[in-house]
PDB file of C-alpha atoms in Angstrom:
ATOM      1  CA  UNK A 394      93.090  94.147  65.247  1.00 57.00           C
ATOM      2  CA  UNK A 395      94.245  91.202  67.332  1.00 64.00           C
ATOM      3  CA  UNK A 396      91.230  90.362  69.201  1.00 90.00           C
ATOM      4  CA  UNK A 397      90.202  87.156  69.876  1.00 96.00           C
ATOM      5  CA  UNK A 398      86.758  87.313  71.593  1.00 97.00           C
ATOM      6  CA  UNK A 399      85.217  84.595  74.107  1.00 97.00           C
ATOM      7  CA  UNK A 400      81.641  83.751  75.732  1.00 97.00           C
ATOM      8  CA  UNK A 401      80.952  83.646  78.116  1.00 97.00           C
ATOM      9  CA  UNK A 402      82.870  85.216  80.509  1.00 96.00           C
ATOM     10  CA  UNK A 403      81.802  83.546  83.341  1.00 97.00           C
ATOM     11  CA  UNK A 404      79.998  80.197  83.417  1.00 96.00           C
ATOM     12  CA  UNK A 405      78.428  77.864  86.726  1.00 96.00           C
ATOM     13  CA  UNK A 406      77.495  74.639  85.661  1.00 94.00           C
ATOM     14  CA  UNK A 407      76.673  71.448  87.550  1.00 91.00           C
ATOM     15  CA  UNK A 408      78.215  67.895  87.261  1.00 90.00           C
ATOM     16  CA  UNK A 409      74.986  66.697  84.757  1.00 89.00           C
ATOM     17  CA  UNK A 410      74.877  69.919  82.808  1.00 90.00           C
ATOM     18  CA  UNK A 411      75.923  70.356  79.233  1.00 95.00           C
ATOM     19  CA  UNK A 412      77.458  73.601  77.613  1.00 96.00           C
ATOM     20  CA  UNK A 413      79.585  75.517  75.239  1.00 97.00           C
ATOM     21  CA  UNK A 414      82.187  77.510  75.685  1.00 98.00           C
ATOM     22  CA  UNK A 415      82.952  79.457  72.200  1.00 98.00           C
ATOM     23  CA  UNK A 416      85.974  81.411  70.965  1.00 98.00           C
ATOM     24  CA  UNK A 417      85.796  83.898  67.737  1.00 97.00           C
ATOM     25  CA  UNK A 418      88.829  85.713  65.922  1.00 96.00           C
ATOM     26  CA  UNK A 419      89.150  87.729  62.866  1.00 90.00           C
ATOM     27  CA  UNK A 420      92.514  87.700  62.207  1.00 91.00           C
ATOM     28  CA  UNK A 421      92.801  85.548  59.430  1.00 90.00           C
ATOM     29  CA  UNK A 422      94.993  82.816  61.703  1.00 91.00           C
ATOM     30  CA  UNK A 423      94.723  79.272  60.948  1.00 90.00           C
ATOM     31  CA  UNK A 424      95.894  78.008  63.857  1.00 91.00           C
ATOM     32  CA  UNK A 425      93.727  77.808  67.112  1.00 93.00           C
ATOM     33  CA  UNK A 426      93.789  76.773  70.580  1.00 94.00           C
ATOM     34  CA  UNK A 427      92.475  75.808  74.003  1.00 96.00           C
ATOM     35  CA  UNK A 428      93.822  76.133  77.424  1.00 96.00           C
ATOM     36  CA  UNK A 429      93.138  75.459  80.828  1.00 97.00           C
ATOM     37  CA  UNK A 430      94.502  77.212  83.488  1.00 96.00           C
ATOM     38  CA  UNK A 431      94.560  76.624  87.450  1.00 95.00           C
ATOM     39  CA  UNK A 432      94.818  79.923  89.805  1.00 92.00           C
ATOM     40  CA  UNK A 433      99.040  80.533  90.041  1.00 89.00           C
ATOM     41  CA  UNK A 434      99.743  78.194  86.964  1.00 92.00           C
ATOM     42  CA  UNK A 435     100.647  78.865  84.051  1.00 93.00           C
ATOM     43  CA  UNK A 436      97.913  77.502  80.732  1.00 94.00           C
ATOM     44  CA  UNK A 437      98.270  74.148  80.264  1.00 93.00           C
ATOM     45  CA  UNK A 438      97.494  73.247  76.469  1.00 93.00           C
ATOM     46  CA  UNK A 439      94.467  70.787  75.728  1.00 96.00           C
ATOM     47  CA  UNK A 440      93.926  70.926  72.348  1.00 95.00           C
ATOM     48  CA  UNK A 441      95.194  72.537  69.137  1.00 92.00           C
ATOM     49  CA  UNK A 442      93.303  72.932  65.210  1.00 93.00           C
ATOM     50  CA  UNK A 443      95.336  73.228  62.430  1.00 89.00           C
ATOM     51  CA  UNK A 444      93.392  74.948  59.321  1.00 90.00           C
ATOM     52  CA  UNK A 445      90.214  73.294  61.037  1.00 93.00           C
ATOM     53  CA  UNK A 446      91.561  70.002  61.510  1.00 93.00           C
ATOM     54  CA  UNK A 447      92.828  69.205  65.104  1.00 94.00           C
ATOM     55  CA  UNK A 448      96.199  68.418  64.959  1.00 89.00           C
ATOM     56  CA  UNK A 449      96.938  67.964  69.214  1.00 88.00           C
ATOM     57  CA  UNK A 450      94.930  66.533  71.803  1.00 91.00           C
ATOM     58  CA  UNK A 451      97.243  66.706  75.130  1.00 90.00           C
ATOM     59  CA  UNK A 452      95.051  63.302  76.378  1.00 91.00           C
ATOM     60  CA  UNK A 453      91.939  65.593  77.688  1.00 95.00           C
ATOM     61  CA  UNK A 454      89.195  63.325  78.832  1.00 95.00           C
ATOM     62  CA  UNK A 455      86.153  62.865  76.743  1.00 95.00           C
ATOM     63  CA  UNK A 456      84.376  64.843  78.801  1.00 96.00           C
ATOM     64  CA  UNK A 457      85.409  67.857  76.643  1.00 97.00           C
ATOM     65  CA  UNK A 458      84.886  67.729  73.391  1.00 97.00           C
ATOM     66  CA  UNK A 459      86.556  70.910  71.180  1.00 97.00           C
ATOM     67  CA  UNK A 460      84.412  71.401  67.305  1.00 97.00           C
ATOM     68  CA  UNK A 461      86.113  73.975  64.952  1.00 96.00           C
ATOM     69  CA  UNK A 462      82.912  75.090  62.774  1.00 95.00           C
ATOM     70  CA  UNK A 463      85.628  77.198  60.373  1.00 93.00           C
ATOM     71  CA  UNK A 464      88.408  79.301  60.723  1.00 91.00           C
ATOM     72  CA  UNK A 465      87.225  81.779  62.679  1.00 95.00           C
ATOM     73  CA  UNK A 466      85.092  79.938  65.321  1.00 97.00           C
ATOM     74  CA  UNK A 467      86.413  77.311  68.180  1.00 98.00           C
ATOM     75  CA  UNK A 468      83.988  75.864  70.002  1.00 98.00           C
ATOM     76  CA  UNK A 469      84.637  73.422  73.650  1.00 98.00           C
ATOM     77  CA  UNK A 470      81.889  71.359  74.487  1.00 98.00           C
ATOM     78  CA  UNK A 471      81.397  70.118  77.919  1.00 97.00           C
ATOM     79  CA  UNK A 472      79.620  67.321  79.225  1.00 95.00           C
ATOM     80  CA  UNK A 473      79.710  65.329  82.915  1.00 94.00           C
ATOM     81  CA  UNK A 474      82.386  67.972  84.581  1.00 94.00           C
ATOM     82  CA  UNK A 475      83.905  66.949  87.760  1.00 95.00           C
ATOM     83  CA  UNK A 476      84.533  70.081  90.574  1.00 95.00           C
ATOM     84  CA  UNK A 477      88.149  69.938  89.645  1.00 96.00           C
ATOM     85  CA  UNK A 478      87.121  71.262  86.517  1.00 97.00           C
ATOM     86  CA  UNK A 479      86.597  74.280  87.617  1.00 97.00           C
ATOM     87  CA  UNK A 480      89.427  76.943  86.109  1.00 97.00           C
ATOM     88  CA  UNK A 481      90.269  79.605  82.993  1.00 97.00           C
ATOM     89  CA  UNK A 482      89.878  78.324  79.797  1.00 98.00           C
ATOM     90  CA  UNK A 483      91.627  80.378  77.377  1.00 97.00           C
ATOM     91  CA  UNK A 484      91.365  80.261  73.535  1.00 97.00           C
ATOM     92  CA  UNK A 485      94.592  81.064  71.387  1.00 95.00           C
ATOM     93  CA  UNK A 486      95.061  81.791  67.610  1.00 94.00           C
ATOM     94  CA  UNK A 487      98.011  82.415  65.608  1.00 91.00           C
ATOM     95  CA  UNK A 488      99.424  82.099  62.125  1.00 86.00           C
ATOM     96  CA  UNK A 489     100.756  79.088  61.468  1.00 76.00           C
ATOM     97  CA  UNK A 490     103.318  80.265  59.353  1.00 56.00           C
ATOM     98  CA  UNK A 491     107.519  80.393  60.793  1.00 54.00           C
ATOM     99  CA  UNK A 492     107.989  83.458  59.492  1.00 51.00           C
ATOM    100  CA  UNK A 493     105.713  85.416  62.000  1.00 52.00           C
ATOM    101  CA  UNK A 494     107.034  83.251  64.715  1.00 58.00           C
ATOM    102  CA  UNK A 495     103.908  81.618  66.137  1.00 73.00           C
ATOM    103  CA  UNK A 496     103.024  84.490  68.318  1.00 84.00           C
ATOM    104  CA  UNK A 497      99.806  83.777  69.686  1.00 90.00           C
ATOM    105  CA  UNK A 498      96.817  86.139  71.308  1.00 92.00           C
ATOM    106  CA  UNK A 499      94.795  85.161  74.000  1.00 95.00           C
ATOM    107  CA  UNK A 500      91.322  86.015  74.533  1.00 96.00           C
ATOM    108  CA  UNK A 501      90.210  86.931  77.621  1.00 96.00           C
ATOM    109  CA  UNK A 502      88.909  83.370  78.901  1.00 97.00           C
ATOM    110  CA  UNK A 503      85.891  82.119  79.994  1.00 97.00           C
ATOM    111  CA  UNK A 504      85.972  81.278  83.834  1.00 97.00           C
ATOM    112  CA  UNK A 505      83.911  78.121  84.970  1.00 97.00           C
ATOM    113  CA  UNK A 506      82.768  77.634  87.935  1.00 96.00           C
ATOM    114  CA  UNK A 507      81.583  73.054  88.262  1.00 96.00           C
ATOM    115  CA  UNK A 508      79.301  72.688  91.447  1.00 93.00           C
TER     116      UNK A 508
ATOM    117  CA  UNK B1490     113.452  69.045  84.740  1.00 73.00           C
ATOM    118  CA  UNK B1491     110.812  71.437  83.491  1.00 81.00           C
ATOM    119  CA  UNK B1492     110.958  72.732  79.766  1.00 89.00           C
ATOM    120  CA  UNK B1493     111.258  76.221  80.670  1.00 94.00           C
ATOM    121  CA  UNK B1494     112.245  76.981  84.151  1.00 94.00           C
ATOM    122  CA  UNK B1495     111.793  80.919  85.866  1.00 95.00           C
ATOM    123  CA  UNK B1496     112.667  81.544  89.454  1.00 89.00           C
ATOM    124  CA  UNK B1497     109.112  82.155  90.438  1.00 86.00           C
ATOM    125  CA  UNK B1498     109.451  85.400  92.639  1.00 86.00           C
ATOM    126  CA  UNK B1499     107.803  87.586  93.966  1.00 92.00           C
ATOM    127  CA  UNK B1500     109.774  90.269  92.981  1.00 94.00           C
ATOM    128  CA  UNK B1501     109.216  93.144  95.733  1.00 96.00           C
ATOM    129  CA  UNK B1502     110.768  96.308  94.070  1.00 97.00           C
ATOM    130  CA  UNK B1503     110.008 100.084  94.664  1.00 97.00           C
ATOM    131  CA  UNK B1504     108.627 102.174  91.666  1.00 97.00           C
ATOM    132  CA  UNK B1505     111.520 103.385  89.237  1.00 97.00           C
ATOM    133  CA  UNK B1506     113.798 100.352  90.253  1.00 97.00           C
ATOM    134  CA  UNK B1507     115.371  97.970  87.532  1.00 97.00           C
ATOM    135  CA  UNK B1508     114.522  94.588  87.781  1.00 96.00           C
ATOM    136  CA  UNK B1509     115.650  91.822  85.532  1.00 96.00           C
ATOM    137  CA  UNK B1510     113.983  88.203  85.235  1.00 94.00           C
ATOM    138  CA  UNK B1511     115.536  85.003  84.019  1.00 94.00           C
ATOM    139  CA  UNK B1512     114.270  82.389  82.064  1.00 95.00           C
ATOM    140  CA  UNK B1513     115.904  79.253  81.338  1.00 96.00           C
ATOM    141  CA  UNK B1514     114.834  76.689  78.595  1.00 94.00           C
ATOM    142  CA  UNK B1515     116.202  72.823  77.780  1.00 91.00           C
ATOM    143  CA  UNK B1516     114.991  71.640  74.479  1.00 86.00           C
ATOM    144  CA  UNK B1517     117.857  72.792  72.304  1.00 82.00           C
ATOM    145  CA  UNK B1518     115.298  72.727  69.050  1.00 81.00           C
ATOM    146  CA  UNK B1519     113.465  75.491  70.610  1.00 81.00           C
ATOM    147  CA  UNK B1520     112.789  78.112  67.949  1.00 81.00           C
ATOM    148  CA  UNK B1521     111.129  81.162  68.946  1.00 88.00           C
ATOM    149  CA  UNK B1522     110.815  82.895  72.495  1.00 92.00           C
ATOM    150  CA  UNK B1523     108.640  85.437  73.960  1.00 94.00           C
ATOM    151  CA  UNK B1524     107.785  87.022  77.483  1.00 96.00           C
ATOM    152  CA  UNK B1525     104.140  87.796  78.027  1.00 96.00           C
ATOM    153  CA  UNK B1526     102.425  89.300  80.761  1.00 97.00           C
ATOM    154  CA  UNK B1527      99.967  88.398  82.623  1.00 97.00           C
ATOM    155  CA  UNK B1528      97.774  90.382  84.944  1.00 96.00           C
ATOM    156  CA  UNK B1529      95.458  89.009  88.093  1.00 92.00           C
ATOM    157  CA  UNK B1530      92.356  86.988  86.580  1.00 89.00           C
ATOM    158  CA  UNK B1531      93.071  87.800  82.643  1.00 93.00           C
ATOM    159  CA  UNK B1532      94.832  86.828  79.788  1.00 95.00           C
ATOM    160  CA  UNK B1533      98.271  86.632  78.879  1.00 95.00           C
ATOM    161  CA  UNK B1534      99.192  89.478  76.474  1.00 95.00           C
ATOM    162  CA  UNK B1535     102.234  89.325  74.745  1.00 93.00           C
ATOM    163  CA  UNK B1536     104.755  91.905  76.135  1.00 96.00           C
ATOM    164  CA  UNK B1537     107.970  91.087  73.352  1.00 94.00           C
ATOM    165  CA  UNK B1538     108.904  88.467  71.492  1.00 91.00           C
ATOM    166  CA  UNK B1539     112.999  87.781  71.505  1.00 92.00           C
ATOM    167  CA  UNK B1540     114.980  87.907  69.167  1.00 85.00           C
ATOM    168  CA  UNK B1541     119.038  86.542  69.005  1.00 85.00           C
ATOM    169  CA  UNK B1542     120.663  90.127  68.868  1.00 86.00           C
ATOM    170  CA  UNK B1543     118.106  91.209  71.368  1.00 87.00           C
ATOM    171  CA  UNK B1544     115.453  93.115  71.238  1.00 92.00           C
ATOM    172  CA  UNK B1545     114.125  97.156  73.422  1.00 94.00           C
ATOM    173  CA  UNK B1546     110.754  98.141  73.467  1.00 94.00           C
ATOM    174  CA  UNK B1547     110.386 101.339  75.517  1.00 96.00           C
ATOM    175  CA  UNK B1548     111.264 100.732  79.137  1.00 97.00           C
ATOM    176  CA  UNK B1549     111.562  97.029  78.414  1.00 97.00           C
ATOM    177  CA  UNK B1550     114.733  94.733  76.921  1.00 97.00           C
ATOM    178  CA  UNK B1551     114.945  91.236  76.351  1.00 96.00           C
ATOM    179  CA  UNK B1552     118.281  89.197  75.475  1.00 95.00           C
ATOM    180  CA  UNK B1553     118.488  85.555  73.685  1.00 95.00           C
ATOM    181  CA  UNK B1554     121.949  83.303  74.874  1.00 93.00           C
ATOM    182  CA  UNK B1555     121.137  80.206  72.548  1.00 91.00           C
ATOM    183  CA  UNK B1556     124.291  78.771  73.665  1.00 92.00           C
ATOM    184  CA  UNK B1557     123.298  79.006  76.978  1.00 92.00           C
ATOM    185  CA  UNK B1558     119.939  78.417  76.356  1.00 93.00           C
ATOM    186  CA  UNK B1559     118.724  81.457  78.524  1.00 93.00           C
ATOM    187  CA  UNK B1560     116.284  84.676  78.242  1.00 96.00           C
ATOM    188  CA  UNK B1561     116.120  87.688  79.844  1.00 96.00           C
ATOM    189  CA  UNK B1562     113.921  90.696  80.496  1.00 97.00           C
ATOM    190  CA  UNK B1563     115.223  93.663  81.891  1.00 97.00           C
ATOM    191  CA  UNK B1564     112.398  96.540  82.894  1.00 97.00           C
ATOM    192  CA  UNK B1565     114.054  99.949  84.088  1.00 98.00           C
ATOM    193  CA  UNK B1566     112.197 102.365  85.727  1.00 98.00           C
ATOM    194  CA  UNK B1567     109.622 100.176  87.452  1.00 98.00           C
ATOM    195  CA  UNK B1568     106.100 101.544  87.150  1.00 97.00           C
ATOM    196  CA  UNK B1569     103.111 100.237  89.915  1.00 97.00           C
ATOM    197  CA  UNK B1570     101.341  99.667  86.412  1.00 97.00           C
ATOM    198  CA  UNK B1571     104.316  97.111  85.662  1.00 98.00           C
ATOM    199  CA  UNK B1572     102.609  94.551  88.680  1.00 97.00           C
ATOM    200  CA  UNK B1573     101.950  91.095  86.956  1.00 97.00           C
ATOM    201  CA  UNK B1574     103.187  88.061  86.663  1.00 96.00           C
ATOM    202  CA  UNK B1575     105.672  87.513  83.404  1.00 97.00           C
ATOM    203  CA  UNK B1576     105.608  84.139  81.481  1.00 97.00           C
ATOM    204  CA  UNK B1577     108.443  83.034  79.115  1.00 96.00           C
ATOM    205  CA  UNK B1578     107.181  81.097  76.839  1.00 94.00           C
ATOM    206  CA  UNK B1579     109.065  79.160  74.205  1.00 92.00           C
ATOM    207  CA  UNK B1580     108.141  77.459  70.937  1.00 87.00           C
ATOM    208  CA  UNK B1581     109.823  74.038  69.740  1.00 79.00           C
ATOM    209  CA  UNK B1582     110.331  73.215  66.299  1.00 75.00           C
ATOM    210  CA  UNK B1583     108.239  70.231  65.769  1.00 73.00           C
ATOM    211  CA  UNK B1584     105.676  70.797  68.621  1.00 73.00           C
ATOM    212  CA  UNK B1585     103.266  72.834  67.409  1.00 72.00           C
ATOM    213  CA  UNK B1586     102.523  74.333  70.523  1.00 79.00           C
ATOM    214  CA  UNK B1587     104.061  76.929  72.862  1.00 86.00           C
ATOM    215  CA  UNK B1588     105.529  75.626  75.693  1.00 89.00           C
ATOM    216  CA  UNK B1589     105.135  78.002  78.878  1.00 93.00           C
ATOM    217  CA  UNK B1590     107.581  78.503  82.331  1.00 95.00           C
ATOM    218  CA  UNK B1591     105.851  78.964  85.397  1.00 94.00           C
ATOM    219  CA  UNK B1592     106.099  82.873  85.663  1.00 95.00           C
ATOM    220  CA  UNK B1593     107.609  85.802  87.572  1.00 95.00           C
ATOM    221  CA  UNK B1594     105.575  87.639  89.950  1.00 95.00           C
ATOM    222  CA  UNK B1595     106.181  91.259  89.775  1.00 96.00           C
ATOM    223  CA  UNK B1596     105.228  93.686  92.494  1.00 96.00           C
ATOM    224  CA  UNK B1597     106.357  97.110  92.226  1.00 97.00           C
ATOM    225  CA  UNK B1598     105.295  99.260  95.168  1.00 96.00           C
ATOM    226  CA  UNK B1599     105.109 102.714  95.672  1.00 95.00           C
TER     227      UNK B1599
END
């Protein structure tokens, strides 16, 4: 099985609001990620956990926070969103280990709408 | 210069045509390499990763030049299903994170 699952699939929020986005595999991968991606671009990395620790923040404003609860859950908080926002976040997992070559699986994204 | 650099198409070719992309990377520490596809409004899946003495999967090859520093994925036989855009996507030693070209656009018409 190399599903990673996401919710929810679509989201409208406002500038004030506060949500979640969350991400869920069972894979057994230690390794998980977020992305962001524009329409005709290709995902642009924000942040990366590392057996539950987060190991890369590509300099993502405070206004989103990422939590990883364990190994299986991701979570993105978000807080104060401008319009510009407004994309396809994607959450990634993978092993972490060199022999299996890092593949990672997507899961099928969560697109937000910011008002 | 960009990482990974792919001429960014479209690619307008009839069903059951071959079409090949390219894929060019610059970090010489780069590790592994894979092509994934990605349709309209989803998620990239991953089509193949590459490997040096390259690599067939059905209707689908892929080639590794590390000298060169290039990647390639040949489809034969074009199918209308086949329509998506095709990311290479590369993985450096040391970064810990996958490091993606802009993508191919595919468009095979009937």
């Amino acid at each position: 099985d190399t599903e990673v699952t996401q919710t929810p699939k679509h989201l409208v929020m406002g500038m004030t609001n506060k949500k979640s986005l969350k991400c869920e595999q069972h894979m057994g991968h230690r390794a998980m990620y977020w992305y962001k991606q524009k329409a005709k671009k290709p995902p642009e990395l924000m942040f990366v956990y590392s057996y539950e620790k987060l190991s890369i923040n590509e300099s993502v404003p405070s206004r989103f926070s990422p939590e990883c609860p364990n190994s299986s859950l991701l979570n993105l908080h978000l807080h104060a969103l401008q319009p510009e926002d407004s994309a396809l976040y994607l959450c990634a997992s993978s092993q972490t280990s060199e022999a299996t070559g890092y593949t990672q699986y997507f899961g099928p994204g969560t697109r937000l709408t910011v008002l | 210069r960009k990482e990974v650099e792919q001429d960014p198409g479209p690619f307008n070719v009839p069903e059951g045509a071959t079409v090949a992309f390219n894929c060019t990377y610059s970090n010489s520490a780069s590790q592994s390499f894979f092509w994934y596809r990605q349709d309209c409004r989803k998620e990239p899946k991953l089509l193949m990763s590459v490997y040096s003495s390259g690599n067939e999967d059905g209707r689908f090859t892929a080639q590794l030049n590390r000298a060169s520093q290039y990647i390639s994925l040949l489809i034969r036989d074009s199918k209308l299903s086949d329509s998506a855009t095709y990311l290479c996507v590369v993985w450096v030693t040391g970064r810990r994170a996958l490091t993606f070209g802009s993508g191919t656009r595919l468009q095979v018409q009937p």
